[in-house]
Coordinates of C-alpha atoms in Angstrom, one line a residue:
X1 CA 8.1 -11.7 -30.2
X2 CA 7.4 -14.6 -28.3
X3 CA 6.0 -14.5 -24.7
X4 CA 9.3 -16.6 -23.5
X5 CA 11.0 -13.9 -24.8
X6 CA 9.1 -10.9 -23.6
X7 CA 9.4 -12.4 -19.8
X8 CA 13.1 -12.9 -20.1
X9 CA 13.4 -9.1 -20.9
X10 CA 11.1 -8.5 -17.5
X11 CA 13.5 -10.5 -15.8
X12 CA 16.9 -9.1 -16.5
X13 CA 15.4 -5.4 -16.3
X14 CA 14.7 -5.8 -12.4
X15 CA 18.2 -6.4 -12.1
X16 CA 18.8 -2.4 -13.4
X17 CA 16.5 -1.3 -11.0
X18 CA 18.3 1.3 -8.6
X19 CA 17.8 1.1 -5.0
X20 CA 16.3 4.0 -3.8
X21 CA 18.1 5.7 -0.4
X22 CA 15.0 7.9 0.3
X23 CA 12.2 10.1 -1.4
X24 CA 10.9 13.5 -1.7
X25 CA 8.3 13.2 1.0
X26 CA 10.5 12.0 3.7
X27 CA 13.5 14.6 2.3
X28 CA 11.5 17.5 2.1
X29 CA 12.1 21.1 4.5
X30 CA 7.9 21.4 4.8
X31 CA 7.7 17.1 6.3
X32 CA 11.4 17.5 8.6
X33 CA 9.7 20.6 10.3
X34 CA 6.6 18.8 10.8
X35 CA 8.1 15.8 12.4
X36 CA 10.0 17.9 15.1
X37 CA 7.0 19.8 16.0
X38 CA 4.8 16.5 16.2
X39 CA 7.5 15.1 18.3
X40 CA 7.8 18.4 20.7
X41 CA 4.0 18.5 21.2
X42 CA 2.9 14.8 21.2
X43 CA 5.6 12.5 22.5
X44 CA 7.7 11.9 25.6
X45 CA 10.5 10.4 23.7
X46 CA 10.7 8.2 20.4
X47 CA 8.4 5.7 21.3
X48 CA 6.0 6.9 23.8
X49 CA 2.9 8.9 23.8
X50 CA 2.0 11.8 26.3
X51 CA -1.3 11.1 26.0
X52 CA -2.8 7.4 25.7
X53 CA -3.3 6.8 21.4
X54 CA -6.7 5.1 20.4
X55 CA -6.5 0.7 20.9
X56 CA -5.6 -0.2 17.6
X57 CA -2.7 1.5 17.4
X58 CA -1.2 0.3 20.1
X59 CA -2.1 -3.3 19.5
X60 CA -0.4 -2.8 16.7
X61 CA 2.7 -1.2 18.6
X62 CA 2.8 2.3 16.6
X63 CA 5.3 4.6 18.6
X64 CA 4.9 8.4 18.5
X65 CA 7.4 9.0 16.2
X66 CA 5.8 6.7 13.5
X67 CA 2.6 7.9 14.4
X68 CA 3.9 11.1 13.4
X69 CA 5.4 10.5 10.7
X70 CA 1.8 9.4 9.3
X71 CA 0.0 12.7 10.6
X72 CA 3.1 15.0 8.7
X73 CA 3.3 12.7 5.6
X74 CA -0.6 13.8 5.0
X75 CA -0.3 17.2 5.5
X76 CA 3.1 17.3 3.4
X77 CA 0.8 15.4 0.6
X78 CA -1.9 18.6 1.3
X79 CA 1.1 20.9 0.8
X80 CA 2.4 19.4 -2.3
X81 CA -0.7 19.2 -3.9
X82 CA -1.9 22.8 -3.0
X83 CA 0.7 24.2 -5.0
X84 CA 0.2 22.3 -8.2
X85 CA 2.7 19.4 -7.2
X86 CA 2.9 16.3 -7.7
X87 CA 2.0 13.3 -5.0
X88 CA 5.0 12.8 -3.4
X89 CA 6.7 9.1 -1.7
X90 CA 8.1 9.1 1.8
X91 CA 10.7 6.5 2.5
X92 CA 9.9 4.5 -1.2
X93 CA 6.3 4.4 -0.9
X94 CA 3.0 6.2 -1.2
X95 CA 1.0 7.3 1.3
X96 CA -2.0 5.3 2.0
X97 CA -4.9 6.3 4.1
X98 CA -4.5 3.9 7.9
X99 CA -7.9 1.8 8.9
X100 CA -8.0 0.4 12.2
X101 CA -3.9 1.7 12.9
X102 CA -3.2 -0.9 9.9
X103 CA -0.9 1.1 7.2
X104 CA -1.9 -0.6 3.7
X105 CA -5.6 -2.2 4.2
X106 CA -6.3 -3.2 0.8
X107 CA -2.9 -5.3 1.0
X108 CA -4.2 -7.4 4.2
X109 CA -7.6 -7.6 3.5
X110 CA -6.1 -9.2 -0.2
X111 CA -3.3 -11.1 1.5
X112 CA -5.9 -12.5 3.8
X113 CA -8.1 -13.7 1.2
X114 CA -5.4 -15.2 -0.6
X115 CA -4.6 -17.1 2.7
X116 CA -8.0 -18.2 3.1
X117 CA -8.3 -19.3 -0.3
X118 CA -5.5 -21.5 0.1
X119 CA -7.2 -23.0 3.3
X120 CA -10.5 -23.7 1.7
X121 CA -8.7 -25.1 -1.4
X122 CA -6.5 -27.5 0.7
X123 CA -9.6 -28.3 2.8
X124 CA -10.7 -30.1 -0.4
X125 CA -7.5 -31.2 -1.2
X126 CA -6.9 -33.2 2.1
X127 CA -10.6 -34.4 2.1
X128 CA -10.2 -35.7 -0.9
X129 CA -6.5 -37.1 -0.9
X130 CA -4.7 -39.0 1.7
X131 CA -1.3 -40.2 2.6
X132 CA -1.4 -43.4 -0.3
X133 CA -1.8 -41.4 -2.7
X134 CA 1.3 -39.5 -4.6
X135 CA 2.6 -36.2 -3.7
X136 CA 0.1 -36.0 -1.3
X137 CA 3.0 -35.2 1.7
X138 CA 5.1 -32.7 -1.0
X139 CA 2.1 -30.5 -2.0
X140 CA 0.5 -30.4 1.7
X141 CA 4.0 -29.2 2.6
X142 CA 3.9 -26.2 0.1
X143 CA 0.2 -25.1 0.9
X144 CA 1.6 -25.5 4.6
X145 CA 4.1 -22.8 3.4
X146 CA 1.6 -20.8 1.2
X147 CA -0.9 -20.3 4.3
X148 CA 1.9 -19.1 6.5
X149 CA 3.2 -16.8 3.8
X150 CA -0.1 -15.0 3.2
X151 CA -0.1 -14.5 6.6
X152 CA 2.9 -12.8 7.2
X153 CA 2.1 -10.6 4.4
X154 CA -1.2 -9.4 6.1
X155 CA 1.0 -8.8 8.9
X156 CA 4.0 -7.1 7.3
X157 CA 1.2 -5.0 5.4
X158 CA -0.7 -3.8 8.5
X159 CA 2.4 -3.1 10.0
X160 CA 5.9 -2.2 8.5
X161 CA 8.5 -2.6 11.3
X162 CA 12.0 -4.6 10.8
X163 CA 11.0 -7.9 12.2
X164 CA 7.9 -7.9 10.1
X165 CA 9.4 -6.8 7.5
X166 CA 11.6 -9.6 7.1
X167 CA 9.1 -12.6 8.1
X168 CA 7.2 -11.5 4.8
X169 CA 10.6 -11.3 2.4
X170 CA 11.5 -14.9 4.2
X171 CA 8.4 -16.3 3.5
X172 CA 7.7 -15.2 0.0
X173 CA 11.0 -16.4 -1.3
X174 CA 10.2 -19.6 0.6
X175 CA 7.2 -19.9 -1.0
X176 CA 8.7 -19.5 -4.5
X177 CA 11.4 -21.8 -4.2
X178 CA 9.5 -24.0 -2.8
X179 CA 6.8 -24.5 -5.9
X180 CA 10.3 -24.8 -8.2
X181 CA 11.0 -27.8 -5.4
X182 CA 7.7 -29.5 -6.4
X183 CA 7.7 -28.7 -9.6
X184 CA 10.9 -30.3 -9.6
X185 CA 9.9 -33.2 -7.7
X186 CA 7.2 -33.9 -9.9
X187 CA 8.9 -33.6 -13.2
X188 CA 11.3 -36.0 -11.4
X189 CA 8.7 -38.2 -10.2
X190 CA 9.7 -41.9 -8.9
X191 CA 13.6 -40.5 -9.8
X192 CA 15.3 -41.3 -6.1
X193 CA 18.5 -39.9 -6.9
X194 CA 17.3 -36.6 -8.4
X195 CA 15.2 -36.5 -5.8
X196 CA 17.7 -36.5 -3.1
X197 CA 20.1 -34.1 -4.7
X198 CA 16.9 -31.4 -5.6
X199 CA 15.9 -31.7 -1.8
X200 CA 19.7 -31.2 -0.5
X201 CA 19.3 -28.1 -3.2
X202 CA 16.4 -26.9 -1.6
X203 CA 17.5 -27.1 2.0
X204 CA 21.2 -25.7 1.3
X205 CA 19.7 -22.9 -1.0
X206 CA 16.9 -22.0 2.1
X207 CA 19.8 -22.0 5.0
X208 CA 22.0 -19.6 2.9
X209 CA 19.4 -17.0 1.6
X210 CA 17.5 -16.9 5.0
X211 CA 20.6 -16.4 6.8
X212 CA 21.8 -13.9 4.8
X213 CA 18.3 -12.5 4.7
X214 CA 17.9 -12.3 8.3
X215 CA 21.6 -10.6 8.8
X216 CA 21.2 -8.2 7.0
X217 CA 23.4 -9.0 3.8
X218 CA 20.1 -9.3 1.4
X219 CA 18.1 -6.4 0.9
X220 CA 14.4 -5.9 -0.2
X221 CA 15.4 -5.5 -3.8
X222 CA 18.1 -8.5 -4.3
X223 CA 15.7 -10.4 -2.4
X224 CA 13.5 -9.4 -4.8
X225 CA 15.5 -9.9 -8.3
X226 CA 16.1 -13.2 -6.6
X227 CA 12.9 -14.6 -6.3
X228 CA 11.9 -13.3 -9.8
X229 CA 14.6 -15.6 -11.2
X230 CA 13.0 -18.9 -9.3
X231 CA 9.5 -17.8 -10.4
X232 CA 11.1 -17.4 -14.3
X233 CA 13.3 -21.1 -13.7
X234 CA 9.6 -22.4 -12.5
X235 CA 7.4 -20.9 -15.4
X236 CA 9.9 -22.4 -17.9
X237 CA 10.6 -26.0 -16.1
X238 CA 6.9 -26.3 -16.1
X239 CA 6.0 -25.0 -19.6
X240 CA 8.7 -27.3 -21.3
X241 CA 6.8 -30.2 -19.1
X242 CA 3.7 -29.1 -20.1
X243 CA 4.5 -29.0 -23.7
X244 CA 6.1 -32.7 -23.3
X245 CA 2.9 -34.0 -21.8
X246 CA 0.0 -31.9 -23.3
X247 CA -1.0 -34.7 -25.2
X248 CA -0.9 -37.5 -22.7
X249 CA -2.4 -35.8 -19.6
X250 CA -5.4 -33.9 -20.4
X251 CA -5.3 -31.9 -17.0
X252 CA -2.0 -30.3 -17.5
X253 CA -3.3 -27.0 -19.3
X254 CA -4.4 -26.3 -15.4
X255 CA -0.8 -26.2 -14.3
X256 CA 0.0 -24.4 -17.7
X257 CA -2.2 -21.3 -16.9
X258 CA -1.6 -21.0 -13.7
X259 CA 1.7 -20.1 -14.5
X260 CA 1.0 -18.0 -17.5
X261 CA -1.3 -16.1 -15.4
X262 CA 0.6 -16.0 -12.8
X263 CA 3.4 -14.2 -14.9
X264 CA 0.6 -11.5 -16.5
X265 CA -1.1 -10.5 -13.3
X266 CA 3.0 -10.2 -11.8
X267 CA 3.7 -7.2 -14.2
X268 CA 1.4 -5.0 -11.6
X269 CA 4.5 -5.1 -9.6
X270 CA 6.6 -3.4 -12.4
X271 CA 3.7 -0.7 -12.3
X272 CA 4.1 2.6 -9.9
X273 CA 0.9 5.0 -9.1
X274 CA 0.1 6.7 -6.3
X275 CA -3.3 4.7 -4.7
X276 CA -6.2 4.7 -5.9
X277 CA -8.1 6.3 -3.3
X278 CA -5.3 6.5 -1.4
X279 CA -6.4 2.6 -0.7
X280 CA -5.6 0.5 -3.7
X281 CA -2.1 0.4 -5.0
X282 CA -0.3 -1.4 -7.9
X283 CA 0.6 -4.3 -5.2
X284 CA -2.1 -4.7 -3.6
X285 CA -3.9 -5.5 -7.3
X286 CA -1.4 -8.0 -7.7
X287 CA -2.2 -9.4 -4.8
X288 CA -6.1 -9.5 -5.2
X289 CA -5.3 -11.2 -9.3
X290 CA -3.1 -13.9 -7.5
X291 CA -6.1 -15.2 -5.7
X292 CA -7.9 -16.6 -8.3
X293 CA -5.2 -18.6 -9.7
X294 CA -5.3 -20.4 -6.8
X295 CA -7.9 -22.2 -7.9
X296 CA -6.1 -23.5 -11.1
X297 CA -3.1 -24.9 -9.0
X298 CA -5.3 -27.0 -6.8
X299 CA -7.3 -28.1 -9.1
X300 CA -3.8 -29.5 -11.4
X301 CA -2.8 -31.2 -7.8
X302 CA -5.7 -32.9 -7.8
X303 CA -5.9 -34.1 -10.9
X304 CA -2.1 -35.0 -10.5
X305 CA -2.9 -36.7 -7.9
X306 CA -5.5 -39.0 -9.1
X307 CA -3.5 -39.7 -12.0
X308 CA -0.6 -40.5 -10.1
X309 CA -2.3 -42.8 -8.2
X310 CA -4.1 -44.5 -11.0
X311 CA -0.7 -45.1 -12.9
X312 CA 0.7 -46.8 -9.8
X313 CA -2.2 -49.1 -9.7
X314 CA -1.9 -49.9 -13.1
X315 CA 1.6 -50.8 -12.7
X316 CA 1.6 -52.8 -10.1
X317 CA -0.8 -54.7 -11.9
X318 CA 1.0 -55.1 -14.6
X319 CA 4.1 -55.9 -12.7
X320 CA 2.4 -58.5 -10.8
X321 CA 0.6 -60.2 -14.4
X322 CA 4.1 -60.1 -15.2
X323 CA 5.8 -62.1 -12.3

């Protein structure tokens, strides 16, 4: 079976993927009775504290009640495991062990390399490129919105609250549309009236999901399913372009792998264990393989770039023998 075929089955699975209302942990008699006792002993009301928590917690605004809920979702894991069960998930996820009052460190500390490498890699795209050359404005825009994503995603990973929540789902489908925008844009290149109607796309498409996204109509999962089908329309734009133009420019296998990585290291997410140490997860692994490949997309924009701008050149030129 081809691998076209084999990601089109990934694809239309998500969308049979159940939401889940809650989970064992968070359901069970042993973590309910916890809670209320934390709560009597430890807080004044919901949010505050009757004694003062350690700094990092409350820089990162933890309230009682969520703090908790972390001190009874360990020792409901303890009582699980003590008599012969299984791990269990409290409110859809696993527990993971809290550093410094953030609640999944392996996913910052891999969000924030992914945000640095995309700073280091634009560093040398910018010092490099400038504003003559081709594309130079479109792909600065989308490591613009690749920093800012990665960002948000540290933040939404060291703490899980509703506004952070939905910064991180707003900026990761963001960031997917917007590589299908420049992948567009380039296959389209010098085409002013494709160009016009893909950017009226892209800015109609953006209001609507991130409206809906931000009222509440879009949920974590559709969200999800959603951007899944961009990334899928963007691996196959750019593998039929790559296929049309293997021949002619030698630096396109760059943009080729980085997608076909990007699709391999992606099926992490389809994966479910409890941590690894009660530290590394399925996502955060996805998050440290996506790293890398951020070297291959820079390195095709570059290229891209110079060949852009040599091709103009040469036309002009030609253009001008001409006249």
């Amino acid at each position: 079976m081809s691998v076209s075929r084999w990601i089109f089955i990934l694809v239309t699975q998500t969308f049979f993927i159940a939401n889940a209302v809650g989970s064992t942990g968070d359901r069970s008699q042993f973590y309910n009775l916890c809670l209320e006792k934390c709560r009597a002993k430890n807080c004044q009301n919901d949010e505050d504290f009757k004694v003062k928590p350690a700094l990092s917690l409350r820089l990162l605004f933890w309230s009682c009640t969520d703090d908790c809920s972390y001190t009874c979702t360990w020792d409901t894991v303890d009582y699980f495991t003590s008599h012969g069960l299984n791990v269990p998930q409290f409110h859809g996820k696993w527990p993971f062990i809290r550093f410094l009052g953030c609640q999944e460190p392996a996913s910052v500390v891999f969000s924030l390399l992914n945000m640095y490498a995309h700073i280091i890699m634009y560093w040398k795209f910018k010092r490099k490129f400038g504003p003559t050359h081709p594309m130079f404005y479109i792909w600065s825009y989308f490591s613009m919105i690749c920093i800012n994503c990665w960002f948000w995603s540290s933040i939404f990973h060291a703490r899980d609250i509703p506004f952070t929540e939905v910064m991180d789902y707003s900026c990761a489908f963001i960031m997917v549309l917007t590589l299908l925008y420049c992948t567009l844009l380039r296959v389209t290149y010098k085409n002013n009236k494709i160009f016009a109607v893909i950017t009226c796309g892209y800015l109609s498409t953006s209001y609507t999901h991130l409206s809906h996204l931000w009222s509440g109509y879009i949920n974590y999962d559709y969200n999800m399913k959603f951007n899944v089908v961009l990334g899928f329309l963007t691996f196959v734009i750019t593998m039929a372009w790559w296929r049309r133009n293997r021949k002619k420019l030698p630096y396109v296998h760059l943009i080729g792998w980085f997608n076909i990585l990007t699709v391999l290291v992606t099926i992490l997410e389809a994966i479910d264990f409890a941590p690894i140490f009660w530290i590394f997860d399925a996502h955060s692994l996805w998050h440290a393989s996506t790293a890398p490949l951020t070297i291959l997309l820079y390195r095709f924009m570059m290229a891209d770039c110079s060949y852009l701008k040599a091709y103009n050149k040469l036309t002009l030129d030609i253009d001008h023998h001409i006249r």
